[in-house]
Amino acid sequence: MLSRTFLATALGCQIFFCATFCATTALAQPPAANQMPSVIQVPAEAQPSPHFDASAATNAYLAQIPADKTARSNAYFEGGYWLILWDFLYGVVVALLLLNLRWSARMRDLAERVTRFKPVHTFVYWLQYLLLTSILVFPLTVYENYFREHKYGLATQTFGPWMMDQVKNLGVNLVLGGILVVMLFGIVRRLPRTWWIWGSVATIVFLIFVVLISPVYIFPIFNKVTRLDDPKIVDPILSMARANGIPAKDVYEIDASRQTTRMSANVSGFASTMRITLNDNLLRRGSPEEIQAVMGHEMGHYVMNHIYKSIMYQLIITVVAFAYLFWGLNWTLQRWGEKWQIRGVGDTAVLPLVVLLVSIFGFVTTPIDNTFTRTQEIEADMYGLNTARQPDGFAQAAIHLGEYRKMNPSPIEEFIFFDHPSGRNRIYAAMRWKAENLKLFTGQP
Ligand SMILES: [Zn+2]
């Protein structure tokens, strides 16, 4: 979540530690209002039989979800579509304000009074920019991430601890964003014609660095990450890992319940820090079959090198974004540069314009990003079904995730907005797999 925020702020890129079966982070309180059954109840239509029908089994699973819960999760998820638009428009207004009222130019002037030494000057500008924009977008942030989450029973923090997390997030953005911004402005000033190429290379190297350090140095700022030691849970997971050639010695648990009721797991890190982490909501509420189904999915990400492929994808997207930025900055600065008192691309006062152009790029490419991620998720689902052989556990996981994701969207909705397959498609995939492997469940040859 924080990396997302950071990148959205600094760059508009996406993070690649796959938030997978996964979601963002979050707490534990007694069962929240939106919780669905934890014990697997395989409906009659999904029991193995000679008449097993994947569609009927899927419908029977979907029918387990009470209508009011479906309405609630649909409202939450569809509201998220609009939030993409409002976040974008709000960001555009903030950027235009900073440019047209020449606040950005004034922050640059102030930073110059502090120092003319370029890297420090850039960082001082970044500090002012980050504080000012964080304050300006705060009303939207607090609605979106606090009140709205509470309204739907997904949040577990009171305002104080939530606010504390926001401050920590600001600190992370200050440091990581600061490094990136200082580095990129340095490149732009030295290489005025080719900065878009070197800037994209530097950005990708930096993103790999962030992914590498995240599990060890960033996640622990917000949550407690511990090694799981319950053999009932760990042994089957490590056995599955060995069978799949994954050199894992440990499985990690994160106390996401500190912030949210969402169940999730993920693969994070890069090279030596790559690891599989389950959140405590999944451990508490998931059945063993469900946990194994989710782990099979995560291992699919691991074995199919999804993190590396995501980095390749980001590399391509980043180069395109920088080329567009090179063109877009020249075009806009020629027209309005003087009015905004921006001296050129190497002037720190240009930052709100950069963020504006990148957010337009990010907004337009949202369906492409989602489709890339969703495609990997479908692959991991297939891998997980074959590995864990727990189609009913898998269906249960899809129902649990339905607490905050729309289960049954239209195909166009799924294409544009879903970074994972919809719940209905996931359950159907599981039941289709079960239909083709009925002998595993009937004991017949
Ligand atoms: Zn996944």
Tab-separated table of C-alpha atoms and ligand atoms in Angstrom:
chain	number	residue	atom	x	y	z
A	1	MET	CA	0.000	0.000	0.000
A	2	LEU	CA	2.660	2.429	0.951
A	3	SER	CA	4.728	1.668	-2.101
A	4	ARG	CA	1.677	2.339	-4.170
A	5	THR	CA	1.182	5.665	-2.482
A	6	PHE	CA	4.799	6.513	-2.871
A	7	LEU	CA	4.925	5.692	-6.517
A	8	ALA	CA	1.653	7.362	-7.222
A	9	THR	CA	3.037	10.462	-5.618
A	10	ALA	CA	6.476	10.433	-7.109
A	11	LEU	CA	5.959	8.706	-10.373
A	12	GLY	CA	2.613	7.214	-11.047
A	13	CYS	CA	4.130	3.802	-11.492
A	14	GLN	CA	2.918	0.608	-9.952
A	15	ILE	CA	4.590	-1.563	-7.464
A	16	PHE	CA	5.418	-5.090	-8.238
A	17	PHE	CA	5.499	-7.021	-5.125
A	18	CYS	CA	2.426	-8.793	-6.141
A	19	ALA	CA	-0.408	-8.042	-3.893
A	20	THR	CA	-1.861	-11.193	-4.882
A	21	PHE	CA	-4.582	-13.408	-3.614
A	22	CYS	CA	-3.724	-10.560	-1.899
A	23	ALA	CA	-4.826	-7.174	-1.049
A	24	THR	CA	-3.473	-4.304	0.806
A	25	THR	CA	-2.593	-4.427	4.421
A	26	ALA	CA	-4.856	-4.316	7.512
A	27	LEU	CA	-6.899	-5.950	12.112
A	28	ALA	CA	-8.438	-8.107	14.313
A	29	GLN	CA	-11.336	-7.311	16.338
A	30	PRO	CA	-14.119	-9.615	16.884
A	31	PRO	CA	-15.799	-10.684	13.690
A	32	ALA	CA	-16.644	-7.602	11.694
A	33	ALA	CA	-20.023	-7.090	10.178
A	34	ASN	CA	-18.992	-8.227	6.732
A	35	GLN	CA	-17.446	-11.555	7.565
A	36	MET	CA	-18.475	-14.656	5.725
A	37	PRO	CA	-18.310	-18.281	6.857
A	38	SER	CA	-14.866	-19.634	7.747
A	39	VAL	CA	-15.625	-23.306	7.677
A	40	ILE	CA	-15.864	-24.848	4.267
A	41	GLN	CA	-19.382	-25.813	3.450
A	42	VAL	CA	-19.305	-27.593	0.165
A	43	PRO	CA	-22.778	-27.144	-1.325
A	44	ALA	CA	-24.604	-30.215	-2.599
A	45	GLU	CA	-24.113	-29.197	-6.235
A	46	ALA	CA	-20.330	-29.005	-5.679
A	47	GLN	CA	-20.063	-32.480	-4.127
A	48	PRO	CA	-18.387	-35.021	-6.384
A	49	SER	CA	-20.967	-36.974	-8.335
A	50	PRO	CA	-21.443	-38.421	-11.803
A	51	HIS	CA	-23.645	-35.418	-12.608
A	52	PHE	CA	-21.122	-32.833	-11.417
A	53	ASP	CA	-21.593	-29.624	-13.370
A	54	ALA	CA	-19.083	-26.775	-12.967
A	55	SER	CA	-21.613	-24.023	-13.674
A	56	ALA	CA	-24.169	-25.408	-11.230
A	57	ALA	CA	-21.446	-25.825	-8.584
A	58	THR	CA	-20.318	-22.228	-9.152
A	59	ASN	CA	-23.851	-20.918	-8.782
A	60	ALA	CA	-24.333	-22.946	-5.616
A	61	TYR	CA	-21.212	-21.416	-4.089
A	62	LEU	CA	-22.322	-17.917	-5.079
A	63	ALA	CA	-25.735	-18.605	-3.549
A	64	GLN	CA	-24.026	-19.106	-0.180
A	65	ILE	CA	-23.358	-15.390	-0.003
A	66	PRO	CA	-26.269	-13.552	1.602
A	67	ALA	CA	-27.863	-10.914	-0.646
A	68	ASP	CA	-27.123	-8.049	1.741
A	69	LYS	CA	-23.422	-8.964	1.815
A	70	THR	CA	-23.328	-9.004	-1.966
A	71	ALA	CA	-24.998	-5.592	-2.146
A	72	ARG	CA	-22.529	-4.229	0.370
A	73	SER	CA	-19.414	-5.496	-1.363
A	74	ASN	CA	-20.735	-4.376	-4.760
A	75	ALA	CA	-21.317	-0.888	-3.393
A	76	TYR	CA	-17.835	-0.799	-1.897
A	77	PHE	CA	-16.128	-2.015	-5.041
A	78	GLU	CA	-18.130	0.102	-7.478
A	79	GLY	CA	-17.467	3.147	-5.314
A	80	GLY	CA	-13.812	2.364	-5.947
A	81	TYR	CA	-14.355	2.902	-9.695
A	82	TRP	CA	-15.480	6.447	-8.998
A	83	LEU	CA	-12.644	7.018	-6.582
A	84	ILE	CA	-10.184	6.378	-9.399
A	85	LEU	CA	-11.824	9.279	-11.230
A	86	TRP	CA	-12.113	11.574	-8.198
A	87	ASP	CA	-8.520	10.903	-7.121
A	88	PHE	CA	-7.358	11.719	-10.603
A	89	LEU	CA	-9.398	14.934	-10.915
A	90	TYR	CA	-8.489	16.078	-7.421
A	91	GLY	CA	-4.811	15.544	-8.238
A	92	VAL	CA	-5.192	17.541	-11.453
A	93	VAL	CA	-6.754	20.439	-9.548
A	94	VAL	CA	-3.978	20.409	-6.931
A	95	ALA	CA	-1.277	20.408	-9.609
A	96	LEU	CA	-2.935	23.249	-11.539
A	97	LEU	CA	-3.282	25.219	-8.328
A	98	LEU	CA	0.408	24.847	-7.534
A	99	LEU	CA	1.327	25.936	-11.040
A	100	ASN	CA	-1.128	28.752	-11.684
A	101	LEU	CA	-0.868	30.383	-8.256
A	102	ARG	CA	2.936	30.018	-8.670
A	103	TRP	CA	3.202	28.239	-5.335
A	104	SER	CA	5.592	25.838	-6.979
A	105	ALA	CA	7.825	28.720	-8.171
A	106	ARG	CA	7.761	30.168	-4.666
A	107	MET	CA	8.777	26.853	-3.092
A	108	ARG	CA	11.647	26.746	-5.585
A	109	ASP	CA	12.698	30.296	-4.623
A	110	LEU	CA	12.599	29.410	-0.947
A	111	ALA	CA	14.676	26.276	-1.538
A	112	GLU	CA	17.209	28.428	-3.425
A	113	ARG	CA	17.491	30.767	-0.479
A	114	VAL	CA	18.334	27.761	1.711
A	115	THR	CA	21.045	26.517	-0.631
A	116	ARG	CA	22.262	26.709	-4.228
A	117	PHE	CA	23.856	23.272	-3.908
A	118	LYS	CA	21.620	21.472	-6.355
A	119	PRO	CA	20.957	18.109	-4.672
A	120	VAL	CA	20.105	19.729	-1.334
A	121	HIS	CA	18.060	22.395	-3.079
A	122	THR	CA	16.069	19.667	-4.848
A	123	PHE	CA	15.476	17.843	-1.583
A	124	VAL	CA	14.302	21.012	0.190
A	125	TYR	CA	11.864	21.636	-2.638
A	126	TRP	CA	10.656	18.008	-2.372
A	127	LEU	CA	10.095	18.414	1.371
A	128	GLN	CA	7.881	21.461	0.819
A	129	TYR	CA	6.076	19.884	-2.124
A	130	LEU	CA	5.325	16.677	-0.238
A	131	LEU	CA	4.031	18.469	2.865
A	132	LEU	CA	1.858	20.890	0.905
A	133	THR	CA	0.314	18.267	-1.388
A	134	SER	CA	-0.239	15.867	1.538
A	135	ILE	CA	-2.188	18.581	3.339
A	136	LEU	CA	-4.180	19.508	0.227
A	137	VAL	CA	-5.228	15.916	-0.507
A	138	PHE	CA	-5.800	15.056	3.164
A	139	PRO	CA	-9.604	15.465	3.058
A	140	LEU	CA	-9.806	12.890	0.273
A	141	THR	CA	-7.272	10.609	1.981
A	142	VAL	CA	-9.144	10.599	5.275
A	143	TYR	CA	-12.477	9.920	3.579
A	144	GLU	CA	-11.120	7.192	1.340
A	145	ASN	CA	-8.788	5.366	3.704
A	146	TYR	CA	-10.440	5.958	7.050
A	147	PHE	CA	-14.156	6.791	7.054
A	148	ARG	CA	-15.059	4.781	4.008
A	149	GLU	CA	-13.106	1.715	5.194
A	150	HIS	CA	-14.860	1.903	8.554
A	151	LYS	CA	-18.245	2.336	6.939
A	152	TYR	CA	-17.785	-0.983	5.149
A	153	GLY	CA	-16.406	-2.780	8.192
A	154	LEU	CA	-12.968	-3.244	6.627
A	155	ALA	CA	-10.911	-1.036	8.923
A	156	THR	CA	-9.795	-1.884	12.432
A	157	GLN	CA	-7.835	1.190	13.522
A	158	THR	CA	-9.076	4.104	15.529
A	159	PHE	CA	-8.165	7.536	14.276
A	160	GLY	CA	-4.986	7.968	16.356
A	161	PRO	CA	-3.139	4.858	15.155
A	162	TRP	CA	-4.403	5.456	11.628
A	163	MET	CA	-2.992	8.958	11.678
A	164	MET	CA	0.277	7.596	13.037
A	165	ASP	CA	0.501	5.297	10.013
A	166	GLN	CA	-0.083	8.295	7.761
A	167	VAL	CA	2.826	10.102	9.376
A	168	LYS	CA	5.069	7.066	8.938
A	169	ASN	CA	3.969	6.851	5.335
A	170	LEU	CA	4.894	10.486	4.849
A	171	GLY	CA	8.334	9.780	6.298
A	172	VAL	CA	8.880	6.853	3.915
A	173	ASN	CA	7.757	8.987	0.984
A	174	LEU	CA	10.026	11.796	2.098
A	175	VAL	CA	13.099	9.569	2.109
A	176	LEU	CA	12.411	7.299	-0.879
A	177	GLY	CA	10.757	10.011	-2.976
A	178	GLY	CA	13.582	12.378	-2.031
A	179	ILE	CA	16.242	9.976	-3.280
A	180	LEU	CA	14.397	9.458	-6.553
A	181	VAL	CA	13.656	13.124	-7.179
A	182	VAL	CA	17.240	14.238	-6.423
A	183	MET	CA	18.559	11.523	-8.711
A	184	LEU	CA	16.188	12.311	-11.589
A	185	PHE	CA	16.735	16.079	-11.490
A	186	GLY	CA	20.489	15.426	-11.480
A	187	ILE	CA	20.091	13.337	-14.641
A	188	VAL	CA	17.839	15.910	-16.351
A	189	ARG	CA	20.320	18.741	-15.683
A	190	ARG	CA	23.348	16.814	-16.949
A	191	LEU	CA	21.716	15.126	-19.946
A	192	PRO	CA	19.189	17.607	-21.378
A	193	ARG	CA	18.597	15.612	-24.591
A	194	THR	CA	18.693	12.005	-23.426
A	195	TRP	CA	17.407	12.264	-19.853
A	196	TRP	CA	14.258	10.391	-20.689
A	197	ILE	CA	16.284	7.256	-21.505
A	198	TRP	CA	18.631	7.460	-18.488
A	199	GLY	CA	15.812	8.632	-16.269
A	200	SER	CA	13.774	5.516	-17.038
A	201	VAL	CA	16.791	3.271	-16.433
A	202	ALA	CA	17.496	4.980	-13.096
A	203	THR	CA	13.839	4.745	-12.119
A	204	ILE	CA	13.697	1.006	-12.753
A	205	VAL	CA	16.928	0.379	-10.858
A	206	PHE	CA	15.496	2.398	-8.004
A	207	LEU	CA	12.207	0.467	-8.070
A	208	ILE	CA	14.087	-2.837	-7.942
A	209	PHE	CA	15.948	-1.472	-4.940
A	210	VAL	CA	12.661	-0.570	-3.218
A	211	VAL	CA	11.175	-4.002	-3.939
A	212	LEU	CA	14.366	-5.602	-2.598
A	213	ILE	CA	14.351	-3.735	0.704
A	214	SER	CA	10.567	-3.624	1.267
A	215	PRO	CA	10.029	-6.952	3.077
A	216	VAL	CA	12.939	-6.347	5.419
A	217	TYR	CA	12.999	-2.598	5.974
A	218	ILE	CA	9.673	-1.052	4.951
A	219	PHE	CA	6.847	-3.458	5.865
A	220	PRO	CA	8.121	-3.697	9.470
A	221	ILE	CA	7.646	0.069	9.844
A	222	PHE	CA	3.884	-0.485	9.642
A	223	ASN	CA	3.375	-4.067	10.775
A	224	LYS	CA	4.982	-6.818	12.736
A	225	VAL	CA	6.381	-9.506	10.461
A	226	THR	CA	7.235	-12.790	12.145
A	227	ARG	CA	8.283	-16.273	11.139
A	228	LEU	CA	5.383	-18.676	11.308
A	229	ASP	CA	6.169	-21.586	13.583
A	230	ASP	CA	2.929	-23.551	13.905
A	231	PRO	CA	3.873	-26.905	12.330
A	232	LYS	CA	0.201	-27.617	11.506
A	233	ILE	CA	0.296	-24.705	9.083
A	234	VAL	CA	3.950	-24.480	8.138
A	235	ASP	CA	4.692	-28.143	7.395
A	236	PRO	CA	2.160	-28.610	4.566
A	237	ILE	CA	3.239	-25.286	3.077
A	238	LEU	CA	6.945	-26.137	3.143
A	239	SER	CA	6.178	-29.570	1.762
A	240	MET	CA	4.312	-27.968	-1.105
A	241	ALA	CA	7.235	-25.564	-1.585
A	242	ARG	CA	9.778	-28.407	-1.760
A	243	ALA	CA	7.595	-30.266	-4.244
A	244	ASN	CA	7.629	-27.152	-6.422
A	245	GLY	CA	11.347	-26.517	-6.217
A	246	ILE	CA	11.012	-23.429	-4.066
A	247	PRO	CA	13.990	-23.054	-1.727
A	248	ALA	CA	11.894	-21.668	1.139
A	249	LYS	CA	12.895	-22.419	4.698
A	250	ASP	CA	10.414	-20.074	6.295
A	251	VAL	CA	6.939	-18.728	5.847
A	252	TYR	CA	6.116	-15.332	7.260
A	253	GLU	CA	3.100	-13.891	8.992
A	254	ILE	CA	2.143	-10.225	9.003
A	255	ASP	CA	-0.252	-8.717	11.554
A	256	ALA	CA	-2.399	-7.044	8.930
A	257	SER	CA	-5.303	-7.188	11.379
A	258	ARG	CA	-3.743	-4.092	12.919
A	259	GLN	CA	-5.264	-2.144	10.033
A	260	THR	CA	-7.842	-4.264	8.225
A	261	THR	CA	-10.168	-7.270	8.243
A	262	ARG	CA	-9.101	-8.276	4.733
A	263	MET	CA	-7.592	-11.699	4.239
A	264	SER	CA	-4.549	-11.832	2.036
A	265	ALA	CA	-1.171	-13.292	1.268
A	266	ASN	CA	1.579	-12.185	-1.049
A	267	VAL	CA	4.925	-12.800	-2.621
A	268	SER	CA	7.217	-9.881	-2.007
A	269	GLY	CA	10.838	-8.953	-2.375
A	270	PHE	CA	13.411	-9.549	-5.049
A	271	ALA	CA	16.191	-12.135	-5.333
A	272	SER	CA	17.442	-12.912	-1.824
A	273	THR	CA	14.592	-11.130	-0.056
A	274	MET	CA	11.815	-12.855	-2.000
A	275	ARG	CA	9.387	-14.505	0.388
A	276	ILE	CA	5.827	-15.690	0.881
A	277	THR	CA	3.819	-13.980	3.601
A	278	LEU	CA	0.358	-14.809	4.941
A	279	ASN	CA	-1.620	-12.266	6.839
A	280	ASP	CA	-3.068	-13.092	10.226
A	281	ASN	CA	-6.669	-12.632	9.043
A	282	LEU	CA	-6.167	-15.497	6.619
A	283	LEU	CA	-4.557	-17.615	9.334
A	284	ARG	CA	-7.359	-16.921	11.779
A	285	ARG	CA	-10.339	-17.257	9.513
A	286	GLY	CA	-9.184	-19.506	6.712
A	287	SER	CA	-9.675	-23.277	6.808
A	288	PRO	CA	-6.548	-25.422	6.215
A	289	GLU	CA	-7.863	-26.231	2.722
A	290	GLU	CA	-8.267	-22.540	2.004
A	291	ILE	CA	-4.795	-21.652	3.256
A	292	GLN	CA	-3.293	-24.379	1.087
A	293	ALA	CA	-5.239	-23.147	-1.940
A	294	VAL	CA	-3.933	-19.614	-1.385
A	295	MET	CA	-0.374	-20.845	-0.865
A	296	GLY	CA	-0.532	-22.829	-4.102
A	297	HIS	CA	-1.495	-19.614	-5.842
A	298	GLU	CA	1.374	-17.664	-4.262
A	299	MET	CA	3.824	-20.389	-5.229
A	300	GLY	CA	2.589	-20.031	-8.783
A	301	HIS	CA	3.730	-16.418	-8.738
A	302	TYR	CA	7.049	-17.540	-7.407
A	303	VAL	CA	7.708	-20.405	-9.796
A	304	MET	CA	6.507	-18.493	-12.863
A	305	ASN	CA	8.828	-15.581	-12.022
A	306	HIS	CA	6.025	-13.079	-11.930
A	307	ILE	CA	8.042	-10.504	-10.026
A	308	TYR	CA	10.738	-10.493	-12.707
A	309	LYS	CA	8.161	-10.361	-15.477
A	310	SER	CA	6.428	-7.485	-13.730
A	311	ILE	CA	9.708	-5.623	-13.603
A	312	MET	CA	10.136	-6.146	-17.355
A	313	TYR	CA	6.633	-4.836	-17.873
A	314	GLN	CA	7.355	-1.824	-15.684
A	315	LEU	CA	10.530	-1.191	-17.636
A	316	ILE	CA	8.561	-0.950	-20.872
A	317	ILE	CA	5.838	1.200	-19.323
A	318	THR	CA	8.438	3.457	-17.708
A	319	VAL	CA	10.341	4.047	-20.941
A	320	VAL	CA	7.082	4.912	-22.714
A	321	ALA	CA	6.097	7.188	-19.831
A	322	PHE	CA	9.425	9.013	-19.916
A	323	ALA	CA	9.290	9.469	-23.691
A	324	TYR	CA	5.806	10.919	-23.313
A	325	LEU	CA	7.064	13.100	-20.471
A	326	PHE	CA	9.951	14.390	-22.602
A	327	TRP	CA	7.528	15.433	-25.300
A	328	GLY	CA	4.779	16.609	-22.928
A	329	LEU	CA	7.037	18.803	-20.795
A	330	ASN	CA	8.526	20.563	-23.816
A	331	TRP	CA	5.079	21.157	-25.255
A	332	THR	CA	3.510	22.554	-22.080
A	333	LEU	CA	6.538	24.586	-20.988
A	334	GLN	CA	6.680	26.325	-24.363
A	335	ARG	CA	3.110	27.475	-23.848
A	336	TRP	CA	2.843	28.153	-20.131
A	337	GLY	CA	6.351	27.882	-18.710
A	338	GLU	CA	6.767	31.625	-18.428
A	339	LYS	CA	3.376	32.152	-16.856
A	340	TRP	CA	4.140	29.476	-14.244
A	341	GLN	CA	7.654	30.940	-13.766
A	342	ILE	CA	9.294	27.610	-14.577
A	343	ARG	CA	12.746	28.049	-16.137
A	344	GLY	CA	12.947	24.667	-17.812
A	345	VAL	CA	12.802	20.914	-17.360
A	346	GLY	CA	15.697	20.980	-14.891
A	347	ASP	CA	13.946	23.499	-12.625
A	348	THR	CA	12.466	21.836	-9.527
A	349	ALA	CA	9.382	24.051	-9.864
A	350	VAL	CA	8.386	21.798	-12.774
A	351	LEU	CA	7.498	18.912	-10.419
A	352	PRO	CA	3.705	19.525	-10.196
A	353	LEU	CA	3.606	19.523	-14.000
A	354	VAL	CA	5.525	16.235	-14.086
A	355	VAL	CA	3.096	14.710	-11.583
A	356	LEU	CA	0.145	16.055	-13.595
A	357	LEU	CA	1.406	14.551	-16.868
A	358	VAL	CA	2.299	11.230	-15.199
A	359	SER	CA	-1.104	11.000	-13.530
A	360	ILE	CA	-2.816	11.489	-16.906
A	361	PHE	CA	-0.621	8.673	-18.242
A	362	GLY	CA	-1.446	6.470	-15.257
A	363	PHE	CA	-5.156	7.167	-15.533
A	364	VAL	CA	-5.266	6.256	-19.212
A	365	THR	CA	-3.164	3.115	-18.778
A	366	THR	CA	-5.096	1.767	-15.766
A	367	PRO	CA	-6.891	-0.944	-17.803
A	368	ILE	CA	-3.566	-2.043	-19.339
A	369	ASP	CA	-1.921	-2.333	-15.922
A	370	ASN	CA	-4.925	-4.186	-14.563
A	371	THR	CA	-4.979	-6.573	-17.486
A	372	PHE	CA	-1.279	-7.320	-17.125
A	373	THR	CA	-1.696	-8.091	-13.425
A	374	ARG	CA	-4.958	-9.975	-13.871
A	375	THR	CA	-3.339	-12.207	-16.496
A	376	GLN	CA	-0.623	-13.192	-14.018
A	377	GLU	CA	-3.274	-13.786	-11.384
A	378	ILE	CA	-5.157	-16.162	-13.677
A	379	GLU	CA	-1.896	-18.037	-14.298
A	380	ALA	CA	-1.245	-18.274	-10.567
A	381	ASP	CA	-4.804	-19.502	-10.010
A	382	MET	CA	-4.291	-22.337	-12.492
A	383	TYR	CA	-0.939	-23.214	-10.952
A	384	GLY	CA	-2.417	-23.113	-7.469
A	385	LEU	CA	-5.305	-25.418	-8.355
A	386	ASN	CA	-2.920	-27.980	-9.818
A	387	THR	CA	-0.523	-27.751	-6.920
A	388	ALA	CA	-2.778	-27.534	-3.885
A	389	ARG	CA	-5.626	-29.632	-5.339
A	390	GLN	CA	-8.066	-27.821	-3.109
A	391	PRO	CA	-10.778	-26.493	-5.440
A	392	ASP	CA	-13.251	-26.087	-2.562
A	393	GLY	CA	-10.681	-24.280	-0.424
A	394	PHE	CA	-10.037	-22.088	-3.433
A	395	ALA	CA	-13.753	-21.336	-3.811
A	396	GLN	CA	-13.900	-20.472	-0.125
A	397	ALA	CA	-10.996	-18.051	-0.537
A	398	ALA	CA	-12.755	-16.396	-3.463
A	399	ILE	CA	-15.862	-15.967	-1.298
A	400	HIS	CA	-13.809	-14.432	1.506
A	401	LEU	CA	-12.207	-12.004	-0.912
A	402	GLY	CA	-15.733	-11.176	-2.050
A	403	GLU	CA	-16.103	-9.237	1.187
A	404	TYR	CA	-14.430	-6.360	-0.595
A	405	ARG	CA	-14.460	-7.306	-4.250
A	406	LYS	CA	-17.449	-7.521	-6.544
A	407	MET	CA	-18.111	-11.215	-7.219
A	408	ASN	CA	-20.004	-11.006	-10.462
A	409	PRO	CA	-19.057	-8.037	-12.671
A	410	SER	CA	-19.768	-7.622	-16.366
A	411	PRO	CA	-16.879	-8.632	-18.675
A	412	ILE	CA	-16.141	-4.979	-19.540
A	413	GLU	CA	-16.054	-4.021	-15.871
A	414	GLU	CA	-13.679	-6.880	-15.186
A	415	PHE	CA	-11.427	-5.842	-18.069
A	416	ILE	CA	-11.166	-2.206	-16.988
A	417	PHE	CA	-11.192	-2.345	-13.207
A	418	PHE	CA	-10.121	-5.789	-11.993
A	419	ASP	CA	-6.497	-6.583	-11.233
A	420	HIS	CA	-7.566	-10.095	-10.206
A	421	PRO	CA	-10.153	-12.332	-11.866
A	422	SER	CA	-13.626	-11.805	-10.457
A	423	GLY	CA	-14.847	-14.104	-7.702
A	424	ARG	CA	-17.294	-15.807	-10.025
A	425	ASN	CA	-14.571	-16.587	-12.567
A	426	ARG	CA	-12.269	-17.851	-9.845
A	427	ILE	CA	-14.886	-20.183	-8.412
A	428	TYR	CA	-15.798	-21.359	-11.893
A	429	ALA	CA	-12.119	-22.088	-12.632
A	430	ALA	CA	-11.938	-24.128	-9.415
A	431	MET	CA	-15.104	-26.067	-10.202
A	432	ARG	CA	-13.988	-26.686	-13.778
A	433	TRP	CA	-10.759	-28.101	-12.361
A	434	LYS	CA	-12.724	-30.234	-9.942
A	435	ALA	CA	-14.947	-31.520	-12.752
A	436	GLU	CA	-11.859	-32.688	-14.647
A	437	ASN	CA	-10.322	-34.286	-11.555
A	438	LEU	CA	-13.339	-35.868	-9.933
A	439	LYS	CA	-11.501	-39.118	-9.337
A	440	LEU	CA	-9.361	-37.350	-6.721
A	441	PHE	CA	-12.481	-36.791	-4.681
A	442	THR	CA	-14.413	-39.990	-5.252
A	443	GLY	CA	-11.517	-42.375	-4.646
A	444	GLN	CA	-12.301	-44.163	-7.911
A	445	PRO	CA	-9.612	-44.819	-10.490
B	1	ZN	ZN	-1.799	-13.447	-6.864
